[in-house]
Every structure is written in C-alpha cells, then in structure tokens.
Amino acid sequence: MAFFQNLLGDPVGQTAVVPFAIGVAVALVLALAGGKRFAALGIGAAFFAAYYLIHGGVPAFPPAATAQKMFYVAAAGLLLGIALDAAGAARGGGHFFAFVVPAAALAWMRWPQIAAGPAGALIATLAALFFASIVVYWRQAASARGAETDEASSAALFPAIQLLVAGLGLGGIALLGISLSLGSLAMALAAGAGGYLLASFIAHLAAGRGFGYGAIGAFGGGGVWLALAYAAVFAADAPAKIALIGVVALAFAVDFVARPLALLVAAGGAPAAARFLQPVAYGAVVALPPAAALAYAWFALGWRMN
Amino acid sequence: MKFRTLAAAAALAAFAAAPAAAETFRVDITHSSFVFVANHIGYTDVYGLFRDWGGEFTFDAKAPENTKVRIEVKTESIDTNDRRLQAQGGVRGRDEHLRGTDFFNVKEFPTMVFESTKVEKTGEKTGKLHGNVTLLGVTKPVVFDVTFHKVAPHPVPAYKGVLTAGFTITGTIKRTDWGMKFGVPAVGDEIKLLIGVEAQEKK
C-alpha cells in the first residue's frame, strides 16, 4: 500500500509510470472485452489521471486561467471522440469537428484578449495555431488509413507514434522553458500514448492487426496534445519558445514523408519483419523534429530545468 | 494637527469611536514589506517578498468597523532571493518559475488584491482584519491578524511632520483555495504572510 501511495505522489510516478500503466491496461481490457476500436481511450484516461495527481484535483468551473481552460478543452475533445466513435461517425463528423473544435477552443482560451481588441500578433498566433490544429487532426486521422489491409497494417500504430514523440517533445520544451505543470502533463500524455502503443504493437506483432485509434485517439489524444500546445504557446514568454513548439508539431506534419517511407521498409520480405520494422522506421522519422527542437533548446540555448 | 493626530491614533489603537473625520493613508513602500513564507519539502521555510506593491487605508472614526484597507501587489515583482541562475541566458530561475503559469501566472493575472470588509477589535492594539483576496482571477474571504504600532507625526524633517501610521498584518492562506495547486505538498499549501506597513496621511 505504501508503495502505491509513494508512486502516486512521486513526479515520475505521476508523469510516467501511472499514465503508461493506464494506457496499457485500458487498451488491453477494452480489446479483451471486444472493444478494440475504443482502445485509445486509455490515452485520454492516462492524461486526466495524471492531471488529477499533479494538481490534486480538477480546476474550478468556470476556469479563470488559460491553463485551467486547457483541462476542459482536453476533456471536451475526449468526450467528442467517444461520441463520434460510439455513433460510428468518426469519418464525417471528424472532418467537421477538426475545424470547429480548434476554432472554439482557441476563441475560448483567448477570449479576454480577443474581447479587448485583438492585436496583429494575437491574430497571427491564433491563425497559426488553427492551421497547425487542422494539420494535426488531419494527419492523426490519415496516417492510419489502409491499416485494415496486410500491406499497410503497421499504419494502425502511426497516429499513436506521432502522439508519443510529439508529447515527449512538447513535454521537454515545456519542462525546460515554460511550465513544469504543462511539461509534466505532456509527458503523461506521451506515457499514455506509449502504453496504448505497446499493447497495440504486441497485438500487431502477434496477429497483424493493431488496435483502433479512431476519433477517440484523434480528439482524445491529438486534441489533448493541441490543448497543451495552445496553453504552452500562450504561456511562453519568448518567441524562441513558441518557435520550438512549432518545430515539435512538425512530428505530425512529417507523416506525409514518414508514412510512405515506413511502409516500404521490408514490404517485400517476411511479414513479421515488416510488422516490427515499419513502426520503428516511422517513429525514427517523425521523432526527428521533436529531437531537433530539444537538442537546440538544450545545446544551443542552454535551457535547463530549474 | 494635534487633534487630528490624536483622533487617528484613537481610531487605529482602539478601533473605537473617535471624534474625527476619516483619515486616508498611503503605504510608504520604502518602509513597508510584503513577505511570504512557504515550506519546501518539509525541510525548511523559504522566505520571499514582493518588491512592487502599495495601498491605501481609510479610518472612519465614527465607525471604525468600516475601516477600509486596499492593498495591490504586482505579482511580477516576486523575489525569493534566487540569484543562482540569473547570469545564464535562457535558463529559468525560481522566480521566473513562480511568475509562470504553475504559480502566479503574471501574464494573465498581474495583480493580487486585498480589500477589507471590516475590522474587529480583539485587544488594546490588536484586531482581526476581514476582507477578500483576489488572486488568479479568484476572490476568497480571508481573516488576518493586525497589530497596531503607532500613529504620530513623522519625526524625520524631510517628511515635514506628516501623520504616519504603522501596523503589521499577519496570517496564513492556503494557496490551493485560489487554484494555485502546482507543487503541493512539496511546495507548501499554507503560505504565511507578514506585511509590515508604514503609511503617511494622504494630503
């Protein structure tokens, strides 16, 4: 009992061990219960568990601060994803909400500034974040296409790989230069994605089919990442910090290149080799932007945790 | 002047009826301090202060319980004597962390405000100062202890005998009540406040 109490109170437990375990456990339980397409629910669950542990509760509603609004934007994304997948409307509804959700979230999070008379810099920031959000949702949904076929079955893992590396990148930048809280939460999101990914990867290796990602993954995982990124951008006190968050976000955009490249790896060889190597190759490519951002922050800018 | 001084002294010292109009005082920041104390991982108490703050208080001699106090703190001015990393560019020190979203979130909420609602006498020179603290967009009621020291014309010639009052406010708040939850319990939830006020009559 004391072990678990210590784990729940320890920063590493809160940001890594507990969310990772939740990501694995929820995915496995849902898969065993016949709900493979809802398996990505564990990613969002891991994030909210970590939020509760790190902050000792949930923020008051209505929230006063942008970082508190982030929690409710993330929660709305997860609920939307569940509703879309439950209704079987992920495809059509997803396209619609990929535009509506970021617009509504950004307007709500920055409403005091917008109401005060939006300046050019604010408009540019909001426009950039909106555009980036479309790209994130688009690639979260599109990278898994074709996963029901043998040739592209590895693609089922790609959205979670994007989320894993982007979460680690955002977490690192935030921990080093913006906010320990936001950084810890981004790390927890990455851990949840990692847990889901491990379970899905094992299923993929064993049976050639990973778990579903769907709207729950896109809005309850990718959407949570976006909410964290919005909060980090709004909290950043230097253009370099915002720019590095933008570089991390390229982890989603480079899917354009990483997806076809990864599916070529061992494509003509043994299926088992392809199943193992393709996700690894994909991860190596999409991890490049976050790795570059972190390396620049650490070595060139000399950022360190306080 | 003498009558007014005595009246203000009576109001301050006894929180009782006194035959004078309300006196308004402005905090002399040079001789006042806003100190806070937070426990660090159970090891020790870390002391910090706000360098930029100010306020006014008005004594209504006929109804001292309606004495009004308003203190406004620029949270950006927080200082916990953290000099270790200031010389290194791109590196956050503790004070910068405290200014960020994990704690005071100074970009969104640049001020912390205390406004009194009533004063309650508890002793010859002591009382309870009831009021509201607004921090991080949240307003919560608080009760502080206040100890009156003295009110008298300032003896330093440069002050030209201006009526000057001095008192100390102490109390403890729980920062999580205002939604400042990060780091609890490693960085203590209970924050002790020690506010030493010297103030001159506002002309």
Short mmCIF file of C-alpha atoms in Angstrom, two decimals:
data_model
loop_
_atom_site.label_atom_id
_atom_site.label_comp_id
_atom_site.label_asym_id
_atom_site.label_seq_id
_atom_site.Cartn_x
_atom_site.Cartn_y
_atom_site.Cartn_z
CA MET A 1 0.00 0.00 0.00
CA ALA A 2 2.80 2.38 0.90
CA PHE A 3 4.44 1.58 -2.43
CA PHE A 4 1.38 2.71 -4.36
CA GLN A 5 0.96 5.81 -2.23
CA ASN A 6 4.56 6.75 -2.90
CA LEU A 7 4.09 6.05 -6.59
CA LEU A 8 1.05 8.29 -6.82
CA GLY A 9 2.87 11.10 -5.05
CA ASP A 10 6.14 10.80 -6.93
CA PRO A 11 6.70 13.01 -10.01
CA VAL A 12 8.00 10.10 -12.06
CA GLY A 13 5.03 8.00 -10.99
CA GLN A 14 2.60 10.78 -11.87
CA THR A 15 4.06 11.66 -15.25
CA ALA A 16 5.33 8.30 -16.50
CA VAL A 17 4.56 5.11 -14.59
CA VAL A 18 0.88 5.66 -13.79
CA PRO A 19 -0.18 7.06 -17.20
CA PHE A 20 1.80 4.39 -19.01
CA ALA A 21 0.14 1.67 -16.95
CA ILE A 22 -3.29 3.18 -17.61
CA GLY A 23 -2.58 3.34 -21.34
CA VAL A 24 -1.64 -0.35 -21.40
CA ALA A 25 -4.38 -1.52 -19.06
CA VAL A 26 -7.28 0.31 -20.70
CA ALA A 27 -6.23 -0.82 -24.16
CA LEU A 28 -5.89 -4.46 -23.10
CA VAL A 29 -9.12 -4.53 -21.10
CA LEU A 30 -11.12 -2.95 -23.92
CA ALA A 31 -9.53 -5.23 -26.51
CA LEU A 32 -10.25 -8.33 -24.43
CA ALA A 33 -13.81 -7.12 -23.89
CA GLY A 34 -14.35 -6.80 -27.62
CA GLY A 35 -13.90 -3.03 -27.77
CA LYS A 36 -10.67 -2.82 -29.77
CA ARG A 37 -11.84 0.27 -31.61
CA PHE A 38 -12.15 2.14 -28.31
CA ALA A 39 -8.69 1.09 -27.09
CA ALA A 40 -7.23 4.60 -27.47
CA LEU A 41 -9.49 5.71 -24.64
CA GLY A 42 -6.58 4.85 -22.35
CA ILE A 43 -4.53 7.76 -23.72
CA GLY A 44 -7.01 10.36 -22.58
CA ALA A 45 -7.67 8.47 -19.36
CA ALA A 46 -3.93 8.50 -18.63
CA PHE A 47 -3.78 12.26 -19.16
CA PHE A 48 -6.68 13.01 -16.85
CA ALA A 49 -5.37 10.66 -14.17
CA ALA A 50 -2.04 12.46 -14.33
CA TYR A 51 -3.76 15.85 -14.18
CA TYR A 52 -5.60 14.78 -11.04
CA LEU A 53 -2.43 13.51 -9.40
CA ILE A 54 -0.29 16.51 -10.36
CA HIS A 55 -2.84 19.18 -9.44
CA GLY A 56 -4.60 17.37 -6.63
CA GLY A 57 -7.96 17.73 -8.35
CA VAL A 58 -9.60 19.35 -11.30
CA PRO A 59 -9.82 23.10 -11.92
CA ALA A 60 -12.88 25.02 -10.84
CA PHE A 61 -15.55 25.70 -13.42
CA PRO A 62 -15.79 28.17 -14.98
CA PRO A 63 -12.00 28.31 -15.14
CA ALA A 64 -10.27 31.66 -14.77
CA ALA A 65 -6.87 30.93 -16.29
CA THR A 66 -5.91 29.70 -19.74
CA ALA A 67 -4.08 26.72 -18.28
CA GLN A 68 -7.29 25.74 -16.47
CA LYS A 69 -9.34 26.12 -19.64
CA MET A 70 -6.88 23.71 -21.23
CA PHE A 71 -8.24 20.96 -18.97
CA TYR A 72 -11.80 21.49 -20.18
CA VAL A 73 -10.76 21.77 -23.83
CA ALA A 74 -8.99 18.43 -23.43
CA ALA A 75 -11.99 16.89 -21.69
CA ALA A 76 -14.34 18.10 -24.42
CA GLY A 77 -12.07 16.56 -27.04
CA LEU A 78 -12.11 13.17 -25.35
CA LEU A 79 -15.89 13.22 -24.91
CA LEU A 80 -16.33 14.24 -28.54
CA GLY A 81 -14.07 11.40 -29.68
CA ILE A 82 -16.05 8.88 -27.63
CA ALA A 83 -19.33 10.19 -29.02
CA LEU A 84 -18.13 10.08 -32.62
CA ASP A 85 -16.75 6.56 -32.34
CA ALA A 86 -19.81 5.32 -30.46
CA ALA A 87 -22.04 6.77 -33.17
CA GLY A 88 -19.84 5.41 -35.93
CA ALA A 89 -19.49 8.95 -37.24
CA ALA A 90 -15.73 9.36 -36.92
CA ARG A 91 -15.14 10.00 -40.60
CA GLY A 92 -17.76 12.59 -41.48
CA GLY A 93 -18.07 14.11 -38.03
CA GLY A 94 -14.32 14.13 -37.61
CA HIS A 95 -13.82 16.33 -40.65
CA PHE A 96 -16.38 18.81 -39.38
CA PHE A 97 -15.15 18.94 -35.82
CA ALA A 98 -11.49 19.17 -36.87
CA PHE A 99 -12.34 22.73 -37.90
CA VAL A 100 -14.90 23.56 -35.24
CA VAL A 101 -13.03 22.30 -32.17
CA PRO A 102 -9.80 24.30 -32.62
CA ALA A 103 -11.72 27.45 -33.55
CA ALA A 104 -13.94 27.17 -30.48
CA ALA A 105 -11.09 26.18 -28.18
CA LEU A 106 -8.79 29.00 -29.28
CA ALA A 107 -11.56 31.58 -29.06
CA TRP A 108 -12.49 30.47 -25.55
CA MET A 109 -8.92 30.27 -24.28
CA ARG A 110 -8.04 33.74 -25.59
CA TRP A 111 -11.42 35.40 -25.19
CA PRO A 112 -10.26 38.11 -22.75
CA GLN A 113 -7.57 39.19 -25.21
CA ILE A 114 -9.92 38.97 -28.19
CA ALA A 115 -12.60 40.94 -26.39
CA ALA A 116 -10.05 43.60 -25.51
CA GLY A 117 -9.39 44.19 -29.19
CA PRO A 118 -7.22 41.66 -30.96
CA ALA A 119 -3.75 42.83 -31.89
CA GLY A 120 -1.93 41.69 -35.00
CA ALA A 121 0.33 39.37 -33.06
CA LEU A 122 -2.63 37.67 -31.40
CA ILE A 123 -4.42 37.19 -34.71
CA ALA A 124 -1.26 35.74 -36.26
CA THR A 125 -0.76 33.39 -33.31
CA LEU A 126 -4.37 32.20 -33.38
CA ALA A 127 -4.27 31.71 -37.14
CA ALA A 128 -1.04 29.71 -36.90
CA LEU A 129 -2.44 27.54 -34.12
CA PHE A 130 -5.67 26.95 -36.05
CA PHE A 131 -3.76 25.94 -39.15
CA ALA A 132 -1.47 23.67 -37.14
CA SER A 133 -4.52 22.09 -35.49
CA ILE A 134 -6.01 21.19 -38.88
CA VAL A 135 -2.74 19.54 -39.85
CA VAL A 136 -2.56 17.63 -36.56
CA TYR A 137 -6.12 16.30 -36.82
CA TRP A 138 -5.66 15.54 -40.49
CA ARG A 139 -2.50 13.51 -40.02
CA GLN A 140 -3.82 11.84 -36.86
CA ALA A 141 -6.69 10.52 -38.96
CA ALA A 142 -4.93 9.99 -42.27
CA SER A 143 -1.78 8.20 -41.14
CA ALA A 144 -3.77 5.12 -40.11
CA ARG A 145 -5.62 4.76 -43.40
CA GLY A 146 -5.39 1.39 -45.03
CA ALA A 147 -4.48 -0.32 -41.76
CA GLU A 148 -7.13 -2.97 -42.35
CA THR A 149 -5.03 -4.31 -45.24
CA ASP A 150 -1.98 -6.53 -44.83
CA GLU A 151 0.21 -4.12 -46.80
CA ALA A 152 -0.47 -1.16 -44.53
CA SER A 153 -1.37 -2.87 -41.28
CA SER A 154 1.50 -1.13 -39.49
CA ALA A 155 -0.23 2.18 -40.14
CA ALA A 156 -2.62 1.42 -37.29
CA LEU A 157 0.25 2.33 -34.97
CA PHE A 158 1.30 5.55 -36.70
CA PRO A 159 -1.06 8.06 -35.05
CA ALA A 160 -0.02 6.93 -31.58
CA ILE A 161 3.64 7.12 -32.58
CA GLN A 162 3.09 10.73 -33.67
CA LEU A 163 1.47 11.46 -30.35
CA LEU A 164 4.21 9.73 -28.37
CA VAL A 165 7.09 11.69 -29.92
CA ALA A 166 5.16 14.98 -30.05
CA GLY A 167 4.19 14.56 -26.40
CA LEU A 168 7.78 13.93 -25.40
CA GLY A 169 8.92 16.92 -27.43
CA LEU A 170 6.32 19.30 -26.06
CA GLY A 171 6.92 17.97 -22.57
CA GLY A 172 10.64 18.54 -22.87
CA ILE A 173 10.32 22.09 -24.19
CA ALA A 174 7.75 22.97 -21.54
CA LEU A 175 9.77 21.43 -18.71
CA LEU A 176 12.91 23.24 -19.78
CA GLY A 177 11.50 26.64 -20.57
CA ILE A 178 7.80 27.22 -19.95
CA SER A 179 5.95 25.33 -17.24
CA LEU A 180 6.67 22.28 -15.13
CA SER A 181 2.96 21.61 -14.92
CA LEU A 182 2.34 21.69 -18.68
CA GLY A 183 5.56 19.78 -19.27
CA SER A 184 4.58 17.07 -16.81
CA LEU A 185 1.15 16.76 -18.41
CA ALA A 186 2.62 16.48 -21.90
CA MET A 187 4.96 13.79 -20.64
CA ALA A 188 2.00 11.99 -19.09
CA LEU A 189 0.13 12.18 -22.40
CA ALA A 190 3.17 10.68 -24.11
CA ALA A 191 3.31 7.95 -21.48
CA GLY A 192 -0.37 7.15 -22.02
CA ALA A 193 0.22 7.01 -25.77
CA GLY A 194 3.22 4.81 -25.14
CA GLY A 195 1.17 2.41 -23.05
CA TYR A 196 -1.54 2.16 -25.67
CA LEU A 197 1.13 1.80 -28.34
CA LEU A 198 2.87 -1.06 -26.55
CA ALA A 199 -0.37 -3.01 -26.24
CA SER A 200 -1.31 -2.29 -29.84
CA PHE A 201 2.20 -3.14 -31.05
CA ILE A 202 2.12 -6.52 -29.34
CA ALA A 203 -1.26 -7.26 -30.92
CA HIS A 204 0.12 -6.11 -34.26
CA LEU A 205 3.15 -8.40 -33.99
CA ALA A 206 1.06 -11.33 -32.84
CA ALA A 207 -1.95 -11.04 -35.12
CA GLY A 208 -1.04 -8.50 -37.78
CA ARG A 209 -3.67 -6.05 -36.57
CA GLY A 210 -3.16 -3.28 -34.08
CA PHE A 211 -5.94 -1.70 -32.04
CA GLY A 212 -8.22 1.03 -33.28
CA TYR A 213 -7.28 4.69 -32.82
CA GLY A 214 -10.31 6.42 -34.28
CA ALA A 215 -11.87 9.67 -33.18
CA ILE A 216 -11.11 8.81 -29.55
CA GLY A 217 -7.43 8.83 -30.37
CA ALA A 218 -7.57 11.86 -32.65
CA PHE A 219 -9.70 14.09 -30.40
CA GLY A 220 -8.92 12.48 -27.03
CA GLY A 221 -5.20 12.15 -27.73
CA GLY A 222 -4.24 14.52 -30.53
CA GLY A 223 -6.80 17.00 -29.25
CA VAL A 224 -5.30 16.87 -25.77
CA TRP A 225 -1.87 17.48 -27.26
CA LEU A 226 -3.24 20.52 -29.05
CA ALA A 227 -4.84 21.86 -25.88
CA LEU A 228 -1.49 21.54 -24.11
CA ALA A 229 0.30 23.18 -27.03
CA TYR A 230 -2.15 26.11 -27.00
CA ALA A 231 -1.60 26.62 -23.28
CA ALA A 232 2.19 26.37 -23.70
CA VAL A 233 2.21 28.88 -26.55
CA PHE A 234 0.08 31.32 -24.57
CA ALA A 235 2.29 30.90 -21.51
CA ALA A 236 5.57 31.23 -23.40
CA ASP A 237 7.42 34.46 -22.75
CA ALA A 238 9.79 34.39 -25.72
CA PRO A 239 9.38 33.86 -29.48
CA ALA A 240 12.03 31.12 -29.41
CA LYS A 241 9.84 29.02 -27.13
CA ILE A 242 6.84 29.33 -29.44
CA ALA A 243 9.02 28.52 -32.44
CA LEU A 244 10.32 25.35 -30.78
CA ILE A 245 6.76 24.21 -30.04
CA GLY A 246 6.11 24.71 -33.75
CA VAL A 247 9.08 22.54 -34.60
CA VAL A 248 7.78 19.81 -32.28
CA ALA A 249 4.40 19.99 -34.06
CA LEU A 250 6.16 19.03 -37.28
CA ALA A 251 6.15 15.48 -35.86
CA PHE A 252 2.58 15.31 -37.17
CA ALA A 253 3.28 17.02 -40.49
CA VAL A 254 6.22 14.83 -41.49
CA ASP A 255 3.78 11.94 -41.60
CA PHE A 256 3.50 12.89 -45.28
CA VAL A 257 7.03 11.60 -45.76
CA ALA A 258 7.32 9.09 -42.95
CA ARG A 259 4.23 7.06 -43.81
CA PRO A 260 5.16 6.02 -47.37
CA LEU A 261 8.79 5.56 -46.41
CA ALA A 262 7.99 3.34 -43.45
CA LEU A 263 5.57 1.17 -45.41
CA LEU A 264 8.33 0.48 -47.92
CA VAL A 265 10.58 -0.99 -45.23
CA ALA A 266 10.68 -4.81 -45.55
CA ALA A 267 7.50 -4.61 -47.61
CA GLY A 268 8.55 -7.49 -49.83
CA GLY A 269 10.08 -9.57 -47.06
CA ALA A 270 8.74 -11.63 -44.21
CA PRO A 271 5.50 -10.21 -42.73
CA ALA A 272 6.90 -10.48 -39.22
CA ALA A 273 9.89 -8.33 -40.16
CA ALA A 274 7.67 -5.72 -41.77
CA ARG A 275 5.37 -5.61 -38.77
CA PHE A 276 8.32 -4.92 -36.48
CA LEU A 277 10.44 -2.66 -38.65
CA GLN A 278 7.81 -0.41 -40.22
CA PRO A 279 6.62 1.19 -36.96
CA VAL A 280 10.23 1.56 -35.85
CA ALA A 281 11.16 3.27 -39.11
CA TYR A 282 8.12 5.51 -38.91
CA GLY A 283 9.00 6.50 -35.36
CA ALA A 284 12.58 7.28 -36.32
CA VAL A 285 11.40 9.77 -38.95
CA VAL A 286 8.61 11.53 -37.03
CA ALA A 287 10.86 11.82 -33.98
CA LEU A 288 13.33 13.99 -35.86
CA PRO A 289 11.55 17.37 -35.42
CA PRO A 290 10.98 16.99 -31.65
CA ALA A 291 14.53 15.70 -31.21
CA ALA A 292 15.90 18.66 -33.13
CA ALA A 293 13.84 21.11 -31.05
CA LEU A 294 15.03 19.59 -27.79
CA ALA A 295 18.64 19.45 -28.92
CA TYR A 296 18.52 23.10 -29.95
CA ALA A 297 16.97 24.13 -26.63
CA TRP A 298 19.49 22.14 -24.63
CA PHE A 299 22.72 22.69 -26.53
CA ALA A 300 22.26 25.97 -28.37
CA LEU A 301 20.04 27.85 -25.92
CA GLY A 302 21.38 26.19 -22.78
CA TRP A 303 17.95 25.56 -21.30
CA ARG A 304 17.88 23.58 -18.08
CA MET A 305 15.18 22.74 -15.57
CA ASN A 306 15.13 24.99 -12.53
CA MET B 1 -2.94 68.85 13.55
CA LYS B 2 -2.65 67.66 17.10
CA PHE B 3 -6.37 66.97 17.32
CA ARG B 4 -6.31 65.09 14.03
CA THR B 5 -3.31 63.03 15.16
CA LEU B 6 -5.00 62.07 18.36
CA ALA B 7 -8.16 61.16 16.54
CA ALA B 8 -6.35 58.91 14.10
CA ALA B 9 -4.41 57.36 16.94
CA ALA B 10 -7.58 56.60 18.78
CA ALA B 11 -9.13 55.10 15.71
CA LEU B 12 -6.14 52.96 14.99
CA ALA B 13 -5.36 51.91 18.50
CA ALA B 14 -8.73 51.23 19.90
CA PHE B 15 -10.86 50.66 16.82
CA ALA B 16 -13.39 52.65 18.72
CA ALA B 17 -15.37 55.74 18.12
CA ALA B 18 -13.32 58.90 17.83
CA PRO B 19 -14.39 62.40 17.04
CA ALA B 20 -12.69 62.96 13.72
CA ALA B 21 -13.33 62.61 10.03
CA ALA B 22 -11.88 59.64 8.19
CA GLU B 23 -8.17 59.82 7.54
CA THR B 24 -6.73 58.30 4.41
CA PHE B 25 -3.20 56.92 4.44
CA ARG B 26 -1.00 55.74 1.60
CA VAL B 27 1.54 52.94 2.06
CA ASP B 28 5.14 54.13 2.16
CA ILE B 29 6.69 51.32 0.14
CA THR B 30 10.22 52.29 1.19
CA HIS B 31 9.47 51.38 4.77
CA SER B 32 6.95 48.60 4.23
CA SER B 33 7.42 44.93 3.39
CA PHE B 34 5.23 42.20 1.96
CA VAL B 35 6.83 38.95 2.97
CA PHE B 36 5.58 35.41 2.45
CA VAL B 37 6.84 32.10 3.75
CA ALA B 38 6.44 28.71 2.05
CA ASN B 39 7.60 25.35 3.27
CA HIS B 40 9.91 23.43 0.97
CA ILE B 41 9.52 19.63 1.00
CA GLY B 42 9.23 19.69 4.77
CA TYR B 43 12.84 20.70 5.18
CA THR B 44 12.61 24.38 5.83
CA ASP B 45 10.71 27.57 5.21
CA VAL B 46 11.67 29.66 2.19
CA TYR B 47 11.10 33.40 2.50
CA GLY B 48 10.14 35.65 -0.34
CA LEU B 49 8.75 39.10 -0.86
CA PHE B 50 7.02 41.30 -3.38
CA ARG B 51 9.00 44.38 -4.30
CA ASP B 52 6.26 46.33 -6.06
CA TRP B 53 3.07 46.83 -4.11
CA GLY B 54 1.11 49.57 -2.49
CA GLY B 55 -2.16 50.50 -0.95
CA GLU B 56 -4.33 52.87 0.96
CA PHE B 57 -6.43 52.64 4.06
CA THR B 58 -9.09 54.91 5.42
CA PHE B 59 -10.24 55.11 9.00
CA ASP B 60 -13.78 56.10 9.63
CA ALA B 61 -13.61 57.42 13.15
CA LYS B 62 -17.34 57.18 13.70
CA ALA B 63 -17.49 53.61 12.51
CA PRO B 64 -14.08 52.02 12.80
CA GLU B 65 -15.52 48.66 11.91
CA ASN B 66 -15.93 50.10 8.43
CA THR B 67 -12.25 50.91 8.11
CA LYS B 68 -11.23 50.30 4.54
CA VAL B 69 -7.93 48.78 3.53
CA ARG B 70 -6.86 48.10 -0.03
CA ILE B 71 -3.52 46.57 -0.95
CA GLU B 72 -2.47 45.80 -4.51
CA VAL B 73 0.57 43.67 -5.28
CA LYS B 74 2.30 43.45 -8.65
CA THR B 75 2.96 39.72 -8.71
CA GLU B 76 5.67 40.12 -11.33
CA SER B 77 7.82 41.67 -8.58
CA ILE B 78 8.14 38.43 -6.64
CA ASP B 79 11.63 37.88 -5.26
CA THR B 80 12.76 34.76 -3.41
CA ASN B 81 16.41 35.72 -3.34
CA ASP B 82 17.18 33.33 -6.17
CA ARG B 83 20.31 34.58 -7.87
CA ARG B 84 21.89 31.27 -8.79
CA LEU B 85 20.86 31.16 -12.45
CA GLN B 86 20.29 34.76 -13.33
CA ALA B 87 23.58 35.17 -15.13
CA GLN B 88 22.90 32.32 -17.51
CA GLY B 89 20.86 33.27 -20.54
CA GLY B 90 17.88 31.12 -21.46
CA VAL B 91 17.66 29.49 -18.08
CA ARG B 92 14.74 29.90 -15.76
CA GLY B 93 15.37 30.68 -12.16
CA ARG B 94 12.93 30.01 -9.35
CA ASP B 95 11.44 33.50 -9.52
CA GLU B 96 10.75 33.13 -13.22
CA HIS B 97 9.09 29.81 -12.50
CA LEU B 98 6.96 31.47 -9.82
CA ARG B 99 5.89 34.11 -12.36
CA GLY B 100 4.75 31.42 -14.80
CA THR B 101 1.51 29.50 -15.15
CA ASP B 102 2.45 26.98 -12.47
CA PHE B 103 2.13 29.64 -9.79
CA PHE B 104 1.31 33.36 -10.16
CA ASN B 105 0.67 33.40 -13.93
CA VAL B 106 1.63 37.06 -14.08
CA LYS B 107 0.91 37.41 -17.80
CA GLU B 108 -2.77 36.77 -17.23
CA PHE B 109 -3.11 37.96 -13.66
CA PRO B 110 -0.60 40.74 -13.00
CA THR B 111 -2.03 41.81 -9.64
CA MET B 112 -3.09 40.34 -6.32
CA VAL B 113 -5.53 42.50 -4.39
CA PHE B 114 -6.69 42.56 -0.79
CA GLU B 115 -9.76 44.61 0.09
CA SER B 116 -11.03 44.72 3.63
CA THR B 117 -14.64 44.31 4.60
CA LYS B 118 -14.46 45.01 8.31
CA VAL B 119 -12.15 45.42 11.27
CA GLU B 120 -12.82 43.66 14.54
CA LYS B 121 -11.10 44.72 17.74
CA THR B 122 -9.55 41.93 19.82
CA GLY B 123 -7.25 43.79 22.20
CA GLU B 124 -5.68 47.09 23.10
CA LYS B 125 -3.61 47.20 19.93
CA THR B 126 -4.78 44.15 18.07
CA GLY B 127 -7.62 43.22 15.81
CA LYS B 128 -8.91 40.98 13.07
CA LEU B 129 -8.85 42.31 9.55
CA HIS B 130 -11.56 40.71 7.45
CA GLY B 131 -11.51 41.03 3.70
CA ASN B 132 -11.17 39.40 0.31
CA VAL B 133 -8.06 38.39 -1.56
CA THR B 134 -8.28 38.27 -5.34
CA LEU B 135 -5.58 36.16 -6.94
CA LEU B 136 -5.52 34.27 -10.24
CA GLY B 137 -8.99 35.58 -11.00
CA VAL B 138 -10.46 34.04 -7.85
CA THR B 139 -11.78 36.04 -4.89
CA LYS B 140 -11.87 34.38 -1.48
CA PRO B 141 -12.55 35.74 2.02
CA VAL B 142 -9.69 35.88 4.48
CA VAL B 143 -9.13 36.99 8.06
CA PHE B 144 -5.76 38.38 9.09
CA ASP B 145 -4.41 39.45 12.45
CA VAL B 146 -3.43 43.07 12.68
CA THR B 147 -1.26 44.69 15.31
CA PHE B 148 -1.22 48.44 15.52
CA HIS B 149 2.08 50.06 16.46
CA LYS B 150 1.63 53.80 16.49
CA VAL B 151 0.43 56.86 14.68
CA ALA B 152 2.27 60.14 15.03
CA PRO B 153 3.78 62.94 13.00
CA HIS B 154 6.89 61.64 11.27
CA PRO B 155 9.99 62.78 13.21
CA VAL B 156 12.33 62.97 10.21
CA PRO B 157 12.45 66.56 8.92
CA ALA B 158 12.23 65.51 5.29
CA TYR B 159 8.72 64.20 5.96
CA LYS B 160 7.62 67.61 7.22
CA GLY B 161 5.72 66.13 10.11
CA VAL B 162 3.26 64.21 8.02
CA LEU B 163 0.96 62.00 10.04
CA THR B 164 2.34 58.47 9.81
CA ALA B 165 0.82 55.20 10.95
CA GLY B 166 2.37 51.79 11.35
CA PHE B 167 0.96 48.33 11.81
CA THR B 168 1.66 44.72 10.96
CA ILE B 169 -0.66 42.26 9.28
CA THR B 170 -0.06 38.54 9.69
CA GLY B 171 -1.94 35.49 8.60
CA THR B 172 -1.95 32.24 6.72
CA ILE B 173 -3.70 31.39 3.50
CA LYS B 174 -3.99 28.16 1.55
CA ARG B 175 -2.88 28.86 -2.00
CA THR B 176 -4.93 25.99 -3.39
CA ASP B 177 -8.04 27.96 -2.42
CA TRP B 178 -7.15 30.27 -5.31
CA GLY B 179 -6.42 27.39 -7.69
CA MET B 180 -2.64 27.55 -7.26
CA LYS B 181 -2.29 23.81 -6.92
CA PHE B 182 1.01 23.02 -8.60
CA GLY B 183 3.71 21.50 -6.45
CA VAL B 184 1.56 20.73 -3.40
CA PRO B 185 2.64 19.31 -0.99
CA ALA B 186 6.34 19.62 -1.89
CA VAL B 187 5.90 23.39 -2.00
CA GLY B 188 3.64 24.05 0.94
CA ASP B 189 -0.04 24.77 0.50
CA GLU B 190 -0.14 27.01 3.57
CA ILE B 191 1.55 30.35 2.94
CA LYS B 192 2.33 32.60 5.86
CA LEU B 193 2.06 36.31 5.20
CA LEU B 194 3.86 39.04 7.08
CA ILE B 195 3.03 42.55 5.94
CA GLY B 196 4.69 45.43 7.68
CA VAL B 197 3.04 48.72 6.84
CA GLU B 198 4.21 52.25 7.36
CA ALA B 199 1.91 54.77 5.76
CA GLN B 200 1.60 58.50 5.51
CA GLU B 201 -1.54 60.54 5.58
CA LYS B 202 -2.69 61.31 2.08
CA LYS B 203 -2.96 65.05 1.51
#
